[in-house]
Structures are given as C-alpha cells and as structure tokens.
PDB file of C-alpha atoms and ligand atoms in Angstrom:
ATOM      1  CA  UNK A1334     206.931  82.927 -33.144  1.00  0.00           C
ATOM      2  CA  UNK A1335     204.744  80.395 -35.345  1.00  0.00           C
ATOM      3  CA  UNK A1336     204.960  77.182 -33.269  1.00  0.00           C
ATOM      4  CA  UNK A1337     206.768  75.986 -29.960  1.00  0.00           C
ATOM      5  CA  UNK A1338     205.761  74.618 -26.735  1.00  0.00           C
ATOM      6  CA  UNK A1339     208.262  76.486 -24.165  1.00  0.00           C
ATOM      7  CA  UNK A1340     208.744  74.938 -21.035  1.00  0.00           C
ATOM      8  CA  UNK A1341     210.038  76.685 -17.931  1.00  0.00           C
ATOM      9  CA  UNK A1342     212.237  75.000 -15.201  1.00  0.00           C
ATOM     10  CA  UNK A1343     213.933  76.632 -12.325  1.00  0.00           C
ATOM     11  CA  UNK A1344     217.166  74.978 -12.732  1.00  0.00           C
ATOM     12  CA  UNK A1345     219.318  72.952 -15.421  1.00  0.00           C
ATOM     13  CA  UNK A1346     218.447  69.554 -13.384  1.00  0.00           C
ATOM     14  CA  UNK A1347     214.771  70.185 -13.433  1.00  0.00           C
ATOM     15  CA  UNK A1348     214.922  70.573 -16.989  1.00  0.00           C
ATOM     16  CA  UNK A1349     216.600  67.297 -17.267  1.00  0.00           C
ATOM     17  CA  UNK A1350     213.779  65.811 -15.518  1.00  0.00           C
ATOM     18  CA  UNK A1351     211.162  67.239 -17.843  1.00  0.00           C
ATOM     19  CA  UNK A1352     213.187  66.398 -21.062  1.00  0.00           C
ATOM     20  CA  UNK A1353     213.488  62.832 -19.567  1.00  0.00           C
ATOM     21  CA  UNK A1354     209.539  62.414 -19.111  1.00  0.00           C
ATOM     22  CA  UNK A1355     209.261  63.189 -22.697  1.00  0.00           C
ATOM     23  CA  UNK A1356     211.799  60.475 -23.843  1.00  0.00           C
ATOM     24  CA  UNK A1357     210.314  58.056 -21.135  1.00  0.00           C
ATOM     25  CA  UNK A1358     206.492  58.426 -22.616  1.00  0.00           C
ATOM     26  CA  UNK A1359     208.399  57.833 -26.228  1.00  0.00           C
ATOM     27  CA  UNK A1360     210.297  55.431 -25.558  1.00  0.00           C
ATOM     28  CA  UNK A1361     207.271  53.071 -23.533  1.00  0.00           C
ATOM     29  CA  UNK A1362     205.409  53.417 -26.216  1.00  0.00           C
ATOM     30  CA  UNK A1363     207.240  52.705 -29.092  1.00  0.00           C
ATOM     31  CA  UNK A1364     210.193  50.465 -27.563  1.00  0.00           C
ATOM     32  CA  UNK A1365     212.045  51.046 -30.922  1.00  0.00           C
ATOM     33  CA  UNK A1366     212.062  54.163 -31.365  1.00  0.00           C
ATOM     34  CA  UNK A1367     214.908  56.662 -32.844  1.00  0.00           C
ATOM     35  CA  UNK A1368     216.651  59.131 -30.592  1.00  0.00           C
ATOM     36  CA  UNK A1369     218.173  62.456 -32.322  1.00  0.00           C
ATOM     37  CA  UNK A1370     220.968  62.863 -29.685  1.00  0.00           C
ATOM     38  CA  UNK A1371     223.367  66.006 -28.650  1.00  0.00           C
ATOM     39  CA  UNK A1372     225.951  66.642 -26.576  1.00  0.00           C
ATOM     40  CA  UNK A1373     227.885  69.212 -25.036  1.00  0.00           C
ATOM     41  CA  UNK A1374     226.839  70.605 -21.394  1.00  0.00           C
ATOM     42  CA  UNK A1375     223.186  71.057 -21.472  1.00  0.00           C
ATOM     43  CA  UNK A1376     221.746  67.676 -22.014  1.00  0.00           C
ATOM     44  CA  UNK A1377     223.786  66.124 -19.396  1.00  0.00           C
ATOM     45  CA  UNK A1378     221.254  66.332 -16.449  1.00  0.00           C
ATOM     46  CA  UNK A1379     219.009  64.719 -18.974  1.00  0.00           C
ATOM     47  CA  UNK A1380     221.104  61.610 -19.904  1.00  0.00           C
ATOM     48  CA  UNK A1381     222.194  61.638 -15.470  1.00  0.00           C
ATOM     49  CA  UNK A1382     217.980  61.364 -15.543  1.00  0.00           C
ATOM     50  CA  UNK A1383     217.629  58.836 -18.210  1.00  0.00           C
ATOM     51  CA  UNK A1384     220.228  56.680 -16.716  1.00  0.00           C
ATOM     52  CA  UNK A1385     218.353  56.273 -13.370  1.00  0.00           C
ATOM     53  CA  UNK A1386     215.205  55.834 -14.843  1.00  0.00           C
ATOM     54  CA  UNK A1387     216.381  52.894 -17.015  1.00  0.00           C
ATOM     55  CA  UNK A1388     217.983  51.525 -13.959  1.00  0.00           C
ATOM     56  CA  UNK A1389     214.944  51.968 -11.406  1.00  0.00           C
ATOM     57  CA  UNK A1390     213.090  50.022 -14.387  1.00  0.00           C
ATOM     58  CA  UNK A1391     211.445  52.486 -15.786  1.00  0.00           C
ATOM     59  CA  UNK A1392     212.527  52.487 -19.129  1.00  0.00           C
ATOM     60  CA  UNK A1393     214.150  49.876 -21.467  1.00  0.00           C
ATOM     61  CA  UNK A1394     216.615  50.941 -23.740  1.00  0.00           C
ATOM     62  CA  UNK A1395     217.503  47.347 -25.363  1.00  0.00           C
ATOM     63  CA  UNK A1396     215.455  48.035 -28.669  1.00  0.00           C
ATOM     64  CA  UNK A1397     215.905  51.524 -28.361  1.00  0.00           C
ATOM     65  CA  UNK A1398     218.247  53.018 -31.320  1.00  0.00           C
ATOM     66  CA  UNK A1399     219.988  56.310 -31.592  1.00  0.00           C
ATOM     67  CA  UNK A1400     221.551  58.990 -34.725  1.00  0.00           C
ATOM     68  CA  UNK A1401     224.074  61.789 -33.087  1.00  0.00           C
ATOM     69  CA  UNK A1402     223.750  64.970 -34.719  1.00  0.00           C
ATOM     70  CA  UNK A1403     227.280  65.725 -35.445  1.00  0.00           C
ATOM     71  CA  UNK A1404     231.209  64.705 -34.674  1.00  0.00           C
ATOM     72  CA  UNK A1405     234.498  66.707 -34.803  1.00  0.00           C
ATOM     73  CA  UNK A1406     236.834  66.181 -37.943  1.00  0.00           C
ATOM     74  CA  UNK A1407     239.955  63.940 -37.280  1.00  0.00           C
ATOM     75  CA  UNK A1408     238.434  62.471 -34.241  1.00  0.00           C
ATOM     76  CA  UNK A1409     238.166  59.084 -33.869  1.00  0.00           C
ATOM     77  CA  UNK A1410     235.948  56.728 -30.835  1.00  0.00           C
ATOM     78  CA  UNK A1411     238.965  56.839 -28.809  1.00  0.00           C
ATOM     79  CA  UNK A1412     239.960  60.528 -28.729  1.00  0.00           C
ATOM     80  CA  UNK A1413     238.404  61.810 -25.244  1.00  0.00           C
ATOM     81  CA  UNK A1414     236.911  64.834 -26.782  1.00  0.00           C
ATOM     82  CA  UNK A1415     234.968  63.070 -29.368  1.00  0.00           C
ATOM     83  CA  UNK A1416     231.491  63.271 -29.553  1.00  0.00           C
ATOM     84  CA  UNK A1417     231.628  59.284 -29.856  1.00  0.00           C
ATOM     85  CA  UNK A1418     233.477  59.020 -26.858  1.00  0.00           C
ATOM     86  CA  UNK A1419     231.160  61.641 -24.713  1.00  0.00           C
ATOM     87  CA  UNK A1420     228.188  59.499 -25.858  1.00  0.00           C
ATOM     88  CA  UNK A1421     230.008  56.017 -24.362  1.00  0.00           C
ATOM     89  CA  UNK A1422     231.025  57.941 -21.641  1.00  0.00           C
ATOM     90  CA  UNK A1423     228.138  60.282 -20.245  1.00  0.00           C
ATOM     91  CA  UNK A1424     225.221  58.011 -21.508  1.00  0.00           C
ATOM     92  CA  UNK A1425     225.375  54.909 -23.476  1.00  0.00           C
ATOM     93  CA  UNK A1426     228.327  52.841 -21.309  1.00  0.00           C
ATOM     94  CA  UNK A1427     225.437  52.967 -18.208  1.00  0.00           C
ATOM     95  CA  UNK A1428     222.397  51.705 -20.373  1.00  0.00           C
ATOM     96  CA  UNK A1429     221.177  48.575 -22.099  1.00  0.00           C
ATOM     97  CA  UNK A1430     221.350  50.541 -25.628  1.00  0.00           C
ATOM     98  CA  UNK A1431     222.749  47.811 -28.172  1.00  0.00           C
ATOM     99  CA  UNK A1432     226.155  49.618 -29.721  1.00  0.00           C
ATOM    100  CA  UNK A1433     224.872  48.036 -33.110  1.00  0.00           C
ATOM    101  CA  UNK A1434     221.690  50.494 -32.746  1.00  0.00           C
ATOM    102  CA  UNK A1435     224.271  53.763 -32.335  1.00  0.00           C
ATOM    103  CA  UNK A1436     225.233  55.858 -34.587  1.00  0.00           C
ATOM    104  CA  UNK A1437     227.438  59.092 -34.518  1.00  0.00           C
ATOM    105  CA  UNK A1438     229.340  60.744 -37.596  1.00  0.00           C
ATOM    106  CA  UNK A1439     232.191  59.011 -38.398  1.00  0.00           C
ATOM    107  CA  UNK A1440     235.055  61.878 -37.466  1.00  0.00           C
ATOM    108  CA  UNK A1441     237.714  59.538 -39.359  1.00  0.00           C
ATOM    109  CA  UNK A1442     235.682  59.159 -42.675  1.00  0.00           C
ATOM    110  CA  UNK A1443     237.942  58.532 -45.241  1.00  0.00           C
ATOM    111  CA  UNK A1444     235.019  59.524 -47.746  1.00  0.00           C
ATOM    112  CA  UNK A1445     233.063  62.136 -46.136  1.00  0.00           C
ATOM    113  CA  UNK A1446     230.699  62.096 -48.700  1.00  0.00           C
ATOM    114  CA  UNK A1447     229.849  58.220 -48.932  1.00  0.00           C
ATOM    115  CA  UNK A1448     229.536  58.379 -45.610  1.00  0.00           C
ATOM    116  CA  UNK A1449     227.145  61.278 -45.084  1.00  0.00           C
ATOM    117  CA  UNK A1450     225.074  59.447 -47.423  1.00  0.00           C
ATOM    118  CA  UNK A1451     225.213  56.125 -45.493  1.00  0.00           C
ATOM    119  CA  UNK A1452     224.419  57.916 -42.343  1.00  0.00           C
ATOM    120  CA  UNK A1453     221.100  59.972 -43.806  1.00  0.00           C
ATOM    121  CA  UNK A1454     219.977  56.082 -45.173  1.00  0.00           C
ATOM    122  CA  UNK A1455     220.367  54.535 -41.991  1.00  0.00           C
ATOM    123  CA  UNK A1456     218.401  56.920 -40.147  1.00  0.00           C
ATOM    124  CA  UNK A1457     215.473  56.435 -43.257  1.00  0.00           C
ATOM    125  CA  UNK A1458     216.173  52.179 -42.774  1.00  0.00           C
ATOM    126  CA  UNK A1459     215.418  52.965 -38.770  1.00  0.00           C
ATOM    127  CA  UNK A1460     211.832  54.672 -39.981  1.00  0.00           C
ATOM    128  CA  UNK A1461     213.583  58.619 -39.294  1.00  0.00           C
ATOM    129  CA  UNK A1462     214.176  60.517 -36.276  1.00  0.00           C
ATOM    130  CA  UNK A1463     211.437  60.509 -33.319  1.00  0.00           C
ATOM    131  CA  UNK A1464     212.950  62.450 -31.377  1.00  0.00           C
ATOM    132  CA  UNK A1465     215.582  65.188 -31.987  1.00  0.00           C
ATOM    133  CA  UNK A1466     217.584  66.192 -28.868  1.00  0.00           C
ATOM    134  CA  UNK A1467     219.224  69.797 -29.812  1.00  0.00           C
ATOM    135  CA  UNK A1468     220.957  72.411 -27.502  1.00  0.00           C
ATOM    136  CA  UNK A1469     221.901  75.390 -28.902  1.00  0.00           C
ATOM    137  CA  UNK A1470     225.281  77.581 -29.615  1.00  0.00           C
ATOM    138  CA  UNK A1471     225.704  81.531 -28.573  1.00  0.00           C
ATOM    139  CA  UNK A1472     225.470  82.241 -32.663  1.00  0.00           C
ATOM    140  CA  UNK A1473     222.326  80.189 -32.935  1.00  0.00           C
ATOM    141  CA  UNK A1474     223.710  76.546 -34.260  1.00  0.00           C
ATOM    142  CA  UNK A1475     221.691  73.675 -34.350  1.00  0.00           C
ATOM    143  CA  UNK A1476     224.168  70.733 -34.753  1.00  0.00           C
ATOM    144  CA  UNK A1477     226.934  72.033 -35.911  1.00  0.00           C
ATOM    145  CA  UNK A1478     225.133  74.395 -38.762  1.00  0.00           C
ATOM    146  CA  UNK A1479     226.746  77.221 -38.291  1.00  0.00           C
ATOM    147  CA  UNK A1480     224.899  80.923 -39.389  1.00  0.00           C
ATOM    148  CA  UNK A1481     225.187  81.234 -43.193  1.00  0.00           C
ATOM    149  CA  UNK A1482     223.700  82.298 -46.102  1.00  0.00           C
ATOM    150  CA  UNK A1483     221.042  78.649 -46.874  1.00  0.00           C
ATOM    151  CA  UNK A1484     219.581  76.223 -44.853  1.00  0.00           C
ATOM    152  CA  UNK A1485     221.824  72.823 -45.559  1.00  0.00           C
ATOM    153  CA  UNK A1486     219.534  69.844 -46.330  1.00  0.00           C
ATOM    154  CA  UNK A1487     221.550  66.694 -45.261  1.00  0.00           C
ATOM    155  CA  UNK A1488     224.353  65.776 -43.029  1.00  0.00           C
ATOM    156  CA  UNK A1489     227.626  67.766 -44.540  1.00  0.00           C
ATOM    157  CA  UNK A1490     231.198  68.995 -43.604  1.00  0.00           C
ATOM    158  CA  UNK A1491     231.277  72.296 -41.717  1.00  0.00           C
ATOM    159  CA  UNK A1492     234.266  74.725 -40.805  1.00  0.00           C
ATOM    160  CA  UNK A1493     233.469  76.026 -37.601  1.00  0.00           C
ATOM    161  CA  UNK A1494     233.443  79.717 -36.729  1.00  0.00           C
ATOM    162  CA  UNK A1495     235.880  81.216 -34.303  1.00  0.00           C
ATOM    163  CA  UNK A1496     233.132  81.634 -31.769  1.00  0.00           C
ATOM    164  CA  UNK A1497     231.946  78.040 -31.600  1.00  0.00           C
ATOM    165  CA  UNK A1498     236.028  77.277 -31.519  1.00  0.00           C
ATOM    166  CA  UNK A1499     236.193  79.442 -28.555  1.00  0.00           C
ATOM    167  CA  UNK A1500     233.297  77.764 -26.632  1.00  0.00           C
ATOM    168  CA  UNK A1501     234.303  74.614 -26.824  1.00  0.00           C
ATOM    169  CA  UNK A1502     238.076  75.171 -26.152  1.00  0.00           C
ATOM    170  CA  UNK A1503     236.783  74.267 -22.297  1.00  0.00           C
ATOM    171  CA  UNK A1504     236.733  70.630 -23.320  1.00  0.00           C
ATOM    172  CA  UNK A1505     240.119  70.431 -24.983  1.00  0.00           C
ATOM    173  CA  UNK A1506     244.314  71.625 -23.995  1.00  0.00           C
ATOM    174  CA  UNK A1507     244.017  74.422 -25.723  1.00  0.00           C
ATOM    175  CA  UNK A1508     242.058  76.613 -28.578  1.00  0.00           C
ATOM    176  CA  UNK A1509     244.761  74.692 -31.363  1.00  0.00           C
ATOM    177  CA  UNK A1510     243.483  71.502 -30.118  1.00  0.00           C
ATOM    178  CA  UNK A1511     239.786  72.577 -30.922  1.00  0.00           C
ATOM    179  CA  UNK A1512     239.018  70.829 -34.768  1.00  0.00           C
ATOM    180  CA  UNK A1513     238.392  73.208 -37.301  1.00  0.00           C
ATOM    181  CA  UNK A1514     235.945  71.219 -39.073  1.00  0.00           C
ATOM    182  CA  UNK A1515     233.144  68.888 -37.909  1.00  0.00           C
ATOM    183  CA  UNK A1516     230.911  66.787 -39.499  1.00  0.00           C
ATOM    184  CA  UNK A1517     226.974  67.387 -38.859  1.00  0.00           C
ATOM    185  CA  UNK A1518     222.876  66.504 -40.215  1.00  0.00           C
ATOM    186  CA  UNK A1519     221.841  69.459 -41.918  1.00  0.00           C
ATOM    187  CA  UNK A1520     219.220  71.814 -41.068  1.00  0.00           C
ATOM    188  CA  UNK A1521     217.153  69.491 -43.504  1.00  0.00           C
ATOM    189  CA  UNK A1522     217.933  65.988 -41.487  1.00  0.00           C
ATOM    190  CA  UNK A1523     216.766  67.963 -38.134  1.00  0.00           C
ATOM    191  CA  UNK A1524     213.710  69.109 -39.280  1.00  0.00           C
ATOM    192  CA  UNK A1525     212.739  66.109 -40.891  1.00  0.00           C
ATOM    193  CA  UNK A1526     212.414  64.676 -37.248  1.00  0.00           C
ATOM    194  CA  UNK A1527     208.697  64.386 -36.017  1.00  0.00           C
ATOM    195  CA  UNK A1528     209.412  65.576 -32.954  1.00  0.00           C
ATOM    196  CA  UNK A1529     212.027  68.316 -31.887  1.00  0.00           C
ATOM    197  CA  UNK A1530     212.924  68.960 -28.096  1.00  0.00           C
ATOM    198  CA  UNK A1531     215.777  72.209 -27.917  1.00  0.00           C
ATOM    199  CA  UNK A1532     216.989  72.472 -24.126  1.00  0.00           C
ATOM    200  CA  UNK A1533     218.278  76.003 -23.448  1.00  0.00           C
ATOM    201  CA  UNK A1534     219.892  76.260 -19.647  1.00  0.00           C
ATOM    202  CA  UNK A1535     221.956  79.333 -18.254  1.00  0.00           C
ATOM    203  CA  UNK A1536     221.785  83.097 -18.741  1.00  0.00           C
ATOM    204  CA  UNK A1537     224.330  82.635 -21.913  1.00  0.00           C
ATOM    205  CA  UNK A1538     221.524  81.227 -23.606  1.00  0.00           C
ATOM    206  CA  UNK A1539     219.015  83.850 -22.910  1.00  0.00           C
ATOM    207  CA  UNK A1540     220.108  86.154 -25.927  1.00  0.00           C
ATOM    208  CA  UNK A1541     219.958  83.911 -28.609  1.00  0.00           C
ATOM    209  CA  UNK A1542     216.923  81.755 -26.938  1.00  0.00           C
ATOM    210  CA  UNK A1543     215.190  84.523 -27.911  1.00  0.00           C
ATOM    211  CA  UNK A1544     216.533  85.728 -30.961  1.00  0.00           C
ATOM    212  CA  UNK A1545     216.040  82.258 -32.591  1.00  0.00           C
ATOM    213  CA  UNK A1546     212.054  82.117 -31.572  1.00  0.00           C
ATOM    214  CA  UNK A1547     210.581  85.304 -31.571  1.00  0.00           C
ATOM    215  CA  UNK A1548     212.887  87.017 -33.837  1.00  0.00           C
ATOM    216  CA  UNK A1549     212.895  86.396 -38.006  1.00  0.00           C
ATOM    217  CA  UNK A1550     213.558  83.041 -39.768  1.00  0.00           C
ATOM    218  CA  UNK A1551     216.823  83.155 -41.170  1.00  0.00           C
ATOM    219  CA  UNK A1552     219.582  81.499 -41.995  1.00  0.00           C
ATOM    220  CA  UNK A1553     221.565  83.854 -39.808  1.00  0.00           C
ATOM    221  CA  UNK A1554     220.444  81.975 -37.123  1.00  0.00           C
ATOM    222  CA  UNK A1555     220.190  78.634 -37.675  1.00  0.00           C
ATOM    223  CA  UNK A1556     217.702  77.566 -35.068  1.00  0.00           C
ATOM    224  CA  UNK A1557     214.931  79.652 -35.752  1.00  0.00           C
ATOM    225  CA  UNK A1558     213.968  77.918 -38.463  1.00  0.00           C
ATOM    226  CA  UNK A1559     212.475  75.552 -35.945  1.00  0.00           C
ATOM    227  CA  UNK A1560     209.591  77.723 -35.760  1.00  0.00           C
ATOM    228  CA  UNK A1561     208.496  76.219 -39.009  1.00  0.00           C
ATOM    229  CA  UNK A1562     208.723  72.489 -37.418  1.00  0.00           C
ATOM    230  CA  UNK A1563     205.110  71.295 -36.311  1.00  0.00           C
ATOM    231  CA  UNK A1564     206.268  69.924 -33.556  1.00  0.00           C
ATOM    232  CA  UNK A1565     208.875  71.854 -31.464  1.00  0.00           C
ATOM    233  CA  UNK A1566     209.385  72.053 -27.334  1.00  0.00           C
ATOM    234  CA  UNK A1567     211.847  74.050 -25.758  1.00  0.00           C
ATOM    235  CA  UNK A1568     213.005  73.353 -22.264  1.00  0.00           C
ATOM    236  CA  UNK A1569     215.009  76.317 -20.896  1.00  0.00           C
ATOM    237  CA  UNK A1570     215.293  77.347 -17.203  1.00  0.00           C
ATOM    238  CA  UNK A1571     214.653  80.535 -15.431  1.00  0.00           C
ATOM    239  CA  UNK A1572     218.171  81.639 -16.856  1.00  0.00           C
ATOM    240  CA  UNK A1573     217.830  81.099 -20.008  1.00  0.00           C
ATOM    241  CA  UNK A1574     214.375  82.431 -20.032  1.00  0.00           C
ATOM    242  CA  UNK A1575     215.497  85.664 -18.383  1.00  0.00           C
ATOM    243  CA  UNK A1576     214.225  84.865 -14.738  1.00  0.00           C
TER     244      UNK A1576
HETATM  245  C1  LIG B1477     226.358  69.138 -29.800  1.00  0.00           C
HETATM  246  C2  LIG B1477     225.744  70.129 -30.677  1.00  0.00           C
HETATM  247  C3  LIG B1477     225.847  71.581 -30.406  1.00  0.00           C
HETATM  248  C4  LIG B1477     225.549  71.953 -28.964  1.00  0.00           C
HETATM  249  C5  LIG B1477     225.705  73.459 -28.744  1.00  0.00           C
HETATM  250  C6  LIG B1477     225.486  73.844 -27.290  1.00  0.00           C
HETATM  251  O1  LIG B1477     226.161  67.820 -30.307  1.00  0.00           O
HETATM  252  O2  LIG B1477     225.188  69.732 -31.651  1.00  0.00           O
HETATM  253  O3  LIG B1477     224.971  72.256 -31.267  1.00  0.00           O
HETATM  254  O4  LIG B1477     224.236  71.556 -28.653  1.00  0.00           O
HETATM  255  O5  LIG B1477     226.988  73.839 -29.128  1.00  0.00           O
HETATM  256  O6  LIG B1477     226.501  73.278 -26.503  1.00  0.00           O
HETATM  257  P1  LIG B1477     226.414  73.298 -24.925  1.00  0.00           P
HETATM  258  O7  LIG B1477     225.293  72.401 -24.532  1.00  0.00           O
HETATM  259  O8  LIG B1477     227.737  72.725 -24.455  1.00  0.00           O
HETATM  260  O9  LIG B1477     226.200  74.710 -24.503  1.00  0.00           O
END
C-alpha cells in the first residue's frame, strides 16, 4: 500500500460518526464546499449522522453543494430506486442543501454524451470535488467503474456486470428490474478529488478491502488505484477489517 489513512470502527454507526466529523470540519471551514456523494447501504449511518448534526446546529448545509457519482440508465427522479430519488429521500429532503446546488447523473439523458460533458464542467465551475464519498462493490467498483482492462478518465456509460446486478437486486422486484447500464464519473473524475474518504462496513467487504489496498494497482480492481491518490481515508469497521 502507497498511501491511505485506515480508520477502524467497531460498528457501521460508529463509522458514520467518524465519516461525519470529517465532512463537519470541511464543511465549517469552507461553507461552500463540494461533496462527492454515494449511495447504496454503507453511507447511510453517515448521512442519519449528518442530518442530526445540521439539525442540532452544527453544520450548515445552505451554501453547501454536491456531484453524485453515478445513476442507473432509464431512471428518472421519480423512479424509487434511483439514485436521485435515494439522495432526496435518505439525505437531502432533511437538510438545508439548495436543490439548485445538487447534482446526480441524469439517468434519462437523451444525449449521454452532452451530458457527461456538462456534468464534468459543472463540477470544474463549482472549483472540483472536496470531498469524494465512495463505498465499494464485492468486484472492487468505485462508482460504478466496473473491473476492466483501463482506468476511464471522465464520467461515461457503463454495462454493469452480473455480480453488481445481483447485489443490488435487494433494492428492486426482481433481478429483470435491475438496469443494465448506469451512468458514472470515471476513475479520472474520482481521483481528481482532493480529498477521498472510502467507507468499507461488514465482513462482505473484508475480501476486497484488502485486495484493493494492499494488493497490486490494477484495473482489475478498480479501487486500488486509490493508493495513488495523496489523500485517501478509509473508514471500515471491525468486519470489514477482519475483526
Ligand atoms: C453507489 C456507488 C457504488 C456503491 C457500491 C457499494 O453510488 O457508487 O459504488 O458504493 O456498490 O454499495 P453498498 O454500499 O450498498 O454496499
């Protein structure tokens, strides 16, 4: 492993708490600051945490200003399983955060492409990412950069493999429901970020936590090419660390 801070929690919840002090010291002092955000399981005790804070005053999210990582293909704000929709749901309905300053793939892009590149210049117009909020999939994916033979640069279409399918089938009817394609930032856009927080929780985690920083850089597994970011923590709990 070149760089990482790893942090150690017992459970899921303290983790949340640790991630949150990291956003809270960002986000006092620089009130406008860009948040990388993810979503899926893992950073929900974090969001539960920033919630609280913002509403026992200490932190302001009204100039605050926010770039998802990825979205599903086909799905639009209203669809329950889209990532826009988890955001309003599990985070932004229950701050001040201005709707303006949010931004998550569009899922019903008519023109992918003009809109990949819209989203990569709004995130350079907001000064680029502060913070980058990642969890991580079984196979190593960072977004939804799935293992593969490059690195992508910038946000792009992906087809998603059968394992990520299978994961996330929890969310949705059934495995046909489950999008085959998603939009995401590339490996570039994430690493571009100045700072990079990955939260690992549960024993599912454990394998890959540790394939993806203390085993080679590779395209194979997307994440560990975060050992080459300057400025990379990891959060995982005893679980996930192998506790
Ligand atoms: C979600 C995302 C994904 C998830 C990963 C882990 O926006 O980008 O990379 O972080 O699939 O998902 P969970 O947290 O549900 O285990």
């Amino acid at each position: 492993m070149l760089h990482a801070n790893i942090i150690k929690a017992a459970t899921p919840e303290e983790a949340g708490k640790l991630a949150a002090d990291v956003f809270e010291a960002l986000i006092r002092t620089k009130p406008a600051c860009l948040l990388g955000l993810a979503t899926g399981s893992t950073p929900l005790p974090l969001y539960r945490e920033l919630i609280a804070r913002e509403k026992a005053g200490k932190i302001d999210f009204s100039r605050v200003r926010s770039a998802n990582l990825d979205e599903y293909k086909g799905l639009g704000p209203d669809h329950p399983q889209s990532y826009r929709y988890f955001m309003q749901d599990n985070l932004f309905n229950h701050i001040s955060i201005k709707p303006e300053n949010t931004i998550v793939p569009d899922g019903l892009a008519t023109d992918p492409e003009a809109m990949f590149a819209a989203y990569e210049n709004q995130i350079e117009a907001w000064g680029g990412v502060d913070l980058q909020l990642l969890g991580i999939g079984h196979d190593g994916h960072i977004g939804f950069n799935e293992p593969c033979d490059h690195f992508p640069k910038m946000t792009h279409e992906v087809e998603l493999t059968a394992m990520t399918r299978e994961a996330n089938k929890r969310f949705f009817a059934s495995l046909d429901e489950v999008p085959t394609a998603a939009f995401t930032m590339g490996i570039g856009t994430v690493m571009a970020a100045r700072k990079v927080m990955l939260i690992a929780t549960g024993a599912d985690k454990k394998e890959i936590l540790h394939k993806s920083f203390f085993g080679p850089v590779t395209p194979e597994v997307p994440a560990s090419i975060l050992q080459f970011h300057p400025d990379v923590t990891v959060i995982c709990d005893a679980a996930a660390w192998g506790e």
